[in-house]
Coordinates of C-alpha atoms and ligand atoms in Angstrom, one line a residue:
X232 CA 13.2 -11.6 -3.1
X233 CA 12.1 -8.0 -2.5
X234 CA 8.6 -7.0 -2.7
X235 CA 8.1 -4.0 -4.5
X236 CA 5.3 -2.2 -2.9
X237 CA 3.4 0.8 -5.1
X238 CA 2.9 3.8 -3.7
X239 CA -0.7 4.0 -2.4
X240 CA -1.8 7.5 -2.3
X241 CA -1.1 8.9 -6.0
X242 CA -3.6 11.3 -6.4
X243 CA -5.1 14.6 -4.6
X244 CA -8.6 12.6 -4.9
X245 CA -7.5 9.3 -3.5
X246 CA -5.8 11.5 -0.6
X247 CA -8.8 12.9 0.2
X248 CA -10.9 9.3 0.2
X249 CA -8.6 8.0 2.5
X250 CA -9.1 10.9 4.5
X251 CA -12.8 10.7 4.8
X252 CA -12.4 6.6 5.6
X253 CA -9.6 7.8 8.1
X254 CA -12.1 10.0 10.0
X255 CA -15.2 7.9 9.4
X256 CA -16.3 6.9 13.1
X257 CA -20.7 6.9 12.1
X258 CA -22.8 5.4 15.0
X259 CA -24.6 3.5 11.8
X260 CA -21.6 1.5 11.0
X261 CA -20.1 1.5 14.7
X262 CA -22.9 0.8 16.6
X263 CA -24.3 -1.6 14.0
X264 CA -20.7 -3.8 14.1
X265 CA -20.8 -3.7 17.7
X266 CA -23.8 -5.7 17.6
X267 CA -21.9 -9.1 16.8
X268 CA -18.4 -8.0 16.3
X269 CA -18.7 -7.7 11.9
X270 CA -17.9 -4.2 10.9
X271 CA -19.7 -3.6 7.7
X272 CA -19.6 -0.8 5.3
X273 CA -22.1 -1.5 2.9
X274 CA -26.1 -1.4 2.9
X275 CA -28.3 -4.3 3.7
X276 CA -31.0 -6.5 1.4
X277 CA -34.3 -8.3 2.5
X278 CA -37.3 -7.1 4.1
X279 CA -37.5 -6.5 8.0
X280 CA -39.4 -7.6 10.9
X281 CA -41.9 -5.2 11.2
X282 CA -42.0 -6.1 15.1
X283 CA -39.1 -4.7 15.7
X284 CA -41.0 -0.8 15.7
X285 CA -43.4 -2.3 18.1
X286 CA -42.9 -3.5 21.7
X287 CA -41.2 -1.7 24.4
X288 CA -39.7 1.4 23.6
X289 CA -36.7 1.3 25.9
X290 CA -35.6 -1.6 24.1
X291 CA -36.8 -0.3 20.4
X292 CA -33.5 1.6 19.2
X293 CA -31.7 -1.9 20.0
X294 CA -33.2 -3.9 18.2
X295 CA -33.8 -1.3 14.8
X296 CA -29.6 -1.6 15.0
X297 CA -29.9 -5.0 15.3
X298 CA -32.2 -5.4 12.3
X299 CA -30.5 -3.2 10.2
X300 CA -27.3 -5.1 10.9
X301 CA -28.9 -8.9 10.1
X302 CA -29.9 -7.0 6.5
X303 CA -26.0 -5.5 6.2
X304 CA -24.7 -9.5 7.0
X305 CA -27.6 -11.3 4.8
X306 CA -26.5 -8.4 1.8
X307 CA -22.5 -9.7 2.4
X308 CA -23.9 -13.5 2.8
X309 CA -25.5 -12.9 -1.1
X310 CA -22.4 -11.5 -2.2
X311 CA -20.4 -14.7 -1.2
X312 CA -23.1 -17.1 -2.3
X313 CA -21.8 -15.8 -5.7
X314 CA -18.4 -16.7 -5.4
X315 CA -18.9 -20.3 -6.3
X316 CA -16.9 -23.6 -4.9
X317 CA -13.7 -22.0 -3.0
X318 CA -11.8 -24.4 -1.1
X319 CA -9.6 -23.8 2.0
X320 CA -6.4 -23.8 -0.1
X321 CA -7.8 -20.8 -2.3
X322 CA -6.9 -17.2 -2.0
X323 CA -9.4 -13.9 -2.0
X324 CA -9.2 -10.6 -2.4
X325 CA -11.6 -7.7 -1.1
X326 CA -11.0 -4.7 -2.7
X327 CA -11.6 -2.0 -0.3
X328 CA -11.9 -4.0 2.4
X329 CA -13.4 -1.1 5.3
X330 CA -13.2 -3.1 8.8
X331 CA -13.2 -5.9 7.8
X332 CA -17.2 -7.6 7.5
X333 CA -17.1 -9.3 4.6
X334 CA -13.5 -10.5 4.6
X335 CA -14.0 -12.3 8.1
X336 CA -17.1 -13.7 6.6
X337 CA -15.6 -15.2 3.4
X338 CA -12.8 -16.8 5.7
X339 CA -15.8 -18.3 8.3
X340 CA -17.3 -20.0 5.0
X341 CA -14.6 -21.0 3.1
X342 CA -11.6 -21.0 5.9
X343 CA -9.0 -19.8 3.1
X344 CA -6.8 -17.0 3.3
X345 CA -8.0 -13.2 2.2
X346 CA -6.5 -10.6 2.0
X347 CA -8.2 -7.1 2.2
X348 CA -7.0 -3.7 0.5
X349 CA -7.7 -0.3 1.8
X350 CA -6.4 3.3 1.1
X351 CA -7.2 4.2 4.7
X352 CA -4.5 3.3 7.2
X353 CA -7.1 3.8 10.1
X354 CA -9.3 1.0 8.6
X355 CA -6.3 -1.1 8.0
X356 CA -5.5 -0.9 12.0
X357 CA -8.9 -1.6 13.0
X358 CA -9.8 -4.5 10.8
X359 CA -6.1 -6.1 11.7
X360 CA -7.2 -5.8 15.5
X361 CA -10.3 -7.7 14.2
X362 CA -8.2 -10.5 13.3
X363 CA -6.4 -10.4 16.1
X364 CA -9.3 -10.5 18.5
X365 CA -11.1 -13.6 16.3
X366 CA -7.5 -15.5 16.2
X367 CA -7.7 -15.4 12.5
X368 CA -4.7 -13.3 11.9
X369 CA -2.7 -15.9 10.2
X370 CA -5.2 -16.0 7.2
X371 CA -7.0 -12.9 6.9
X372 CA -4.8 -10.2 6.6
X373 CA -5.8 -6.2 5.2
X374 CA -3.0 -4.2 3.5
X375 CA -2.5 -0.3 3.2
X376 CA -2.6 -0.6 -0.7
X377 CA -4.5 0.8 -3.6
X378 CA -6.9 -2.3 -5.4
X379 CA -5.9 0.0 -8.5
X380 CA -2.4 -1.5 -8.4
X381 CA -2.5 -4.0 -5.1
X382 CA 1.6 -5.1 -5.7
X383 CA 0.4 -9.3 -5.5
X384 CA 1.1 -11.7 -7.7
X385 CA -0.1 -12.3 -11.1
X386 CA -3.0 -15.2 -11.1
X387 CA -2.5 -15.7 -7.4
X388 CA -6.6 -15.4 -6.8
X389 CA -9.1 -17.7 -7.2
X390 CA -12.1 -14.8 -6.2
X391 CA -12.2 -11.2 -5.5
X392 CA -14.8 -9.1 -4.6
X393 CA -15.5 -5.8 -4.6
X394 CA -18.7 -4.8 -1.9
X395 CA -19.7 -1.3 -2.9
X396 CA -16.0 0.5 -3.4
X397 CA -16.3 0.9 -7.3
X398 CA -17.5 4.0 -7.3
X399 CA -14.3 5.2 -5.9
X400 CA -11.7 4.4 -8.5
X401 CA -12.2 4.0 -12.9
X402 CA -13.5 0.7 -13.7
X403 CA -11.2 0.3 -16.4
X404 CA -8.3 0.2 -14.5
X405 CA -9.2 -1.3 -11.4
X406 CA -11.0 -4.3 -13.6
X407 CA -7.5 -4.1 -15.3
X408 CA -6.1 -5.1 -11.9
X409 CA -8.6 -7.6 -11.1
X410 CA -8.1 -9.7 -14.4
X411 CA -4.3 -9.9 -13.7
X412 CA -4.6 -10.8 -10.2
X413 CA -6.8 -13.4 -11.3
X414 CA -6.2 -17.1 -12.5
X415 CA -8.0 -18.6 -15.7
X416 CA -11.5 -19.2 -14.3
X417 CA -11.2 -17.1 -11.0
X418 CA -14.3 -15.2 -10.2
X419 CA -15.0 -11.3 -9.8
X420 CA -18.1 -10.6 -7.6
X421 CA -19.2 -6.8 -7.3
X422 CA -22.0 -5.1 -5.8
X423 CA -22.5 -1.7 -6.4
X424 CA -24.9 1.3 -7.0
X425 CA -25.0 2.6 -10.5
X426 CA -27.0 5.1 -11.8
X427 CA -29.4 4.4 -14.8
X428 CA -28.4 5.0 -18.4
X429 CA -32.0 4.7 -19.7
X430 CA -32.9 7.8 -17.5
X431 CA -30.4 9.4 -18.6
X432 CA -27.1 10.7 -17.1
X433 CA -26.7 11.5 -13.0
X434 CA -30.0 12.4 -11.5
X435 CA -30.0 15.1 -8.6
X436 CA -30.7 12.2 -5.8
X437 CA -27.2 10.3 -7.2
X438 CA -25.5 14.0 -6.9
X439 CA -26.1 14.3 -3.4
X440 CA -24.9 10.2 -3.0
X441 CA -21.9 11.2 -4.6
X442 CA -21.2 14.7 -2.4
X443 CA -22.1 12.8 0.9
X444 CA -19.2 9.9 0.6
X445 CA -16.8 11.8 -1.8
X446 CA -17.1 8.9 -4.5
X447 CA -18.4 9.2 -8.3
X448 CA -21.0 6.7 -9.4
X449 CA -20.7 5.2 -12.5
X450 CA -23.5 4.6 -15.0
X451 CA -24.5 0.9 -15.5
X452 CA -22.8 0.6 -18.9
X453 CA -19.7 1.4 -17.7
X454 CA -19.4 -1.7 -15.8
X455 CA -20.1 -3.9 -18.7
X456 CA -18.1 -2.1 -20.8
X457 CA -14.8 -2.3 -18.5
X458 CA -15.6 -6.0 -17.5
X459 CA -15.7 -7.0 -21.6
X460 CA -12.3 -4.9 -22.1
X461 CA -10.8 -7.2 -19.2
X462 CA -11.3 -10.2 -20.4
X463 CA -13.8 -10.4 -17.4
X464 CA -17.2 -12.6 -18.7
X465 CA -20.3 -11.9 -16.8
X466 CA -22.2 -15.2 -15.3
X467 CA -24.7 -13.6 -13.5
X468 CA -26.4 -10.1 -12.8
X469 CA -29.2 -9.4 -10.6
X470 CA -30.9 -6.2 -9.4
X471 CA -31.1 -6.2 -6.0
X472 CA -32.5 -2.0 -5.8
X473 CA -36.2 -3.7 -4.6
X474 CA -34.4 -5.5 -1.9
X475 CA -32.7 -2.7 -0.4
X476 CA -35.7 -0.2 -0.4
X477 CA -36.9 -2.1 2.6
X478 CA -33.5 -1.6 4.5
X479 CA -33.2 2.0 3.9
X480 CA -36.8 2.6 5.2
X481 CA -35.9 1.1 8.5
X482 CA -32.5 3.3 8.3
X483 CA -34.9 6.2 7.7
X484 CA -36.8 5.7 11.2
X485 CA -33.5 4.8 13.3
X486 CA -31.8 6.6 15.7
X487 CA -28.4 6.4 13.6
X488 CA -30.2 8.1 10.5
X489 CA -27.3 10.3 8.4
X490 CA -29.4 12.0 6.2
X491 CA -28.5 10.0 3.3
X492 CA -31.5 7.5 3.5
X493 CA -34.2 10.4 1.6
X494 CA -31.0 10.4 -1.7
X495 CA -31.0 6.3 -1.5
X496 CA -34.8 6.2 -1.4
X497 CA -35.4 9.1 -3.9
X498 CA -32.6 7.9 -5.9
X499 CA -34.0 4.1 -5.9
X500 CA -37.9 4.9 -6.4
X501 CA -37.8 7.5 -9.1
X502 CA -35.1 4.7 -11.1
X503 CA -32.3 6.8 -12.0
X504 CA -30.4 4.3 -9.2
X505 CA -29.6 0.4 -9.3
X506 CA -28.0 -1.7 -6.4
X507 CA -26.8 -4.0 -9.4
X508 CA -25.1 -7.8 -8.2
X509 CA -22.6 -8.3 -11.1
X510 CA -20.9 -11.9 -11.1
X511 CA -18.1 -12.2 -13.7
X512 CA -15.4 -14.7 -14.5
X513 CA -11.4 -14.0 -15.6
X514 CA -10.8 -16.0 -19.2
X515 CA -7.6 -16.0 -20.7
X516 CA -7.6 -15.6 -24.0
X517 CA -4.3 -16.4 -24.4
X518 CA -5.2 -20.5 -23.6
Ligands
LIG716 C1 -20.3 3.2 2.5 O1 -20.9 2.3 3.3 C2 -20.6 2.9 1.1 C3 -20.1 3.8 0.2 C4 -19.4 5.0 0.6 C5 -20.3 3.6 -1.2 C6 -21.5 4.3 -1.7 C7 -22.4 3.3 -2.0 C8 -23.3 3.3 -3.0 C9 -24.1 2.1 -3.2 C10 -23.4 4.4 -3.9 P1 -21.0 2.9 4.8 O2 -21.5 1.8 5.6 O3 -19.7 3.4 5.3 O4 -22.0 4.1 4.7 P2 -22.9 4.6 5.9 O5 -22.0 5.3 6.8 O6 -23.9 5.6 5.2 O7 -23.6 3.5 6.5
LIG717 MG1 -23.0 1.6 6.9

């Protein structure tokens, strides 16, 4: 049988996301994944140890990365808490997968297969070497594909996850994608910023989230909206923006600062900003 693969790159936008992820080499995410081998690409939850600004100064810058990085893993470690009772025989998809993080985590909890999408080839290369080097190859694999249209099988997934990529692709669709890819009772876990429809639309602190990573934040209601047109039933939702604070704060003082953190915190404390956990699962109508 021939697998018919979809074209990946459709659009002058996507094109340029991918080029962005392709070029994407910041000390915060390098430096931070170098610190156990888990390359993340999402932000991190749960206060820090304050100690780690004290001691010796030599050693501080080490162990602020090193912090910042347990609050990236504990963030991905909440995410899969959500994904409920998958067994070794089940199948997972990350959509928009980066280098890897939370893929290789899902596997080291659940030892079942994922598979990770990703418009960017360069993240596909690096995240694949990943496997390689933690001789996992054979069950966590990351594809060149767009999670709009990923080219697997109907029903073939018991969870997917999306860890902060929404805001790259219309919720519609790529919910669309999720719900067919699903099985009856497969679950959807997403975590995502949003911006605050009871503030009112896109606040100037979102703006500048939005310019920095070339992405296009959706307002809560969006997400509720495309879940319930997707036959996509949310379980659980829970607002993780006071968790976060603390991380970006500790971003704010480390040596691998972007500029970003003053958006995030502005964005976060004024409340025209959410880091929204949204747990959903796939129900077929047709049973
Ligand atoms: C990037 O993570 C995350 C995004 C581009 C999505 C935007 C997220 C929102 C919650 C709005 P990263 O780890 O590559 O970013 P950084 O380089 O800043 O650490
Ligand atoms: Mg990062």
């Amino acid at each position: 049988m021939t697998t018919v693969v979809p074209r990946v790159l459709r659009t002058d936008y996507q094109k340029s996301v991918a080029t962005y992820w392709n070029l994407e080499q910041d000390p915060v995410n390098i430096r931070l994944g170098e610190v156990d081998g888990l390359y993340h690409h999402h932000y991190g939850i749960g206060e820090y140890d304050r100690s780690v600004l004290e001691g010796p100064e030599e050693t501080r810058d080490a162990r602020v990365i090193a912090e910042l990085h347990r609050l990236e893993t504990a963030q991905a470690d909440v995410l899969l808490d959500q994904l409920g009772g998958v067994t070794p025989d089940d199948r997972l998809l990350d959509g928009g997968s980066g280098r890897g993080g939370t893929s290789f985590m899902a596997n080291r909890r659940f030892g079942c297969r994922v598979d990770g999408v990703t418009i960017s080839e360069k993240q596909v290369a690096f995240a694949s070497e990943q496997a390689q080097r933690w001789g996992v190859a054979d069950k966590v694999r990351f594809h060149f594909r767009n999670m709009l249209d990923t080219g697997f099988e109907t029903g073939s997934f018991r969870g997917v996850w999306t860890n902060e990529t929404t805001m790259y692709v219309n919720l519609f669709d790529v919910f669309g994608e999720f719900s067919r890819l699903l099985e009856h009772g497969g679950r959807y876990v997403c975590v995502t910023g949003c911006y605050n429809d009871v503030t009112g639309g896109r606040s100037k602190a979102v703006s500048q989230i939005d310019e920095r990573y070339t992405c296009s934040v959706h307002p809560r209601s969006e997400y509720f909206k495309a879940l319930a047109a997707n036959n996509l039933v949310p379980i659980n939702v829970i607002d993780l923006t006071a968790q976060t604070i603390p991380y970006w704060e500790l971003r704010a003082k480390s040596s691998v600062a972007t500029g970003v953190e003053e958006s995030f915190l502005t964005a976060y404390r004024e409340g025209s900003f959410h880091y929204l956990l949204i747990v959903a699962d796939r129900v077929d109508s047709r049973l």
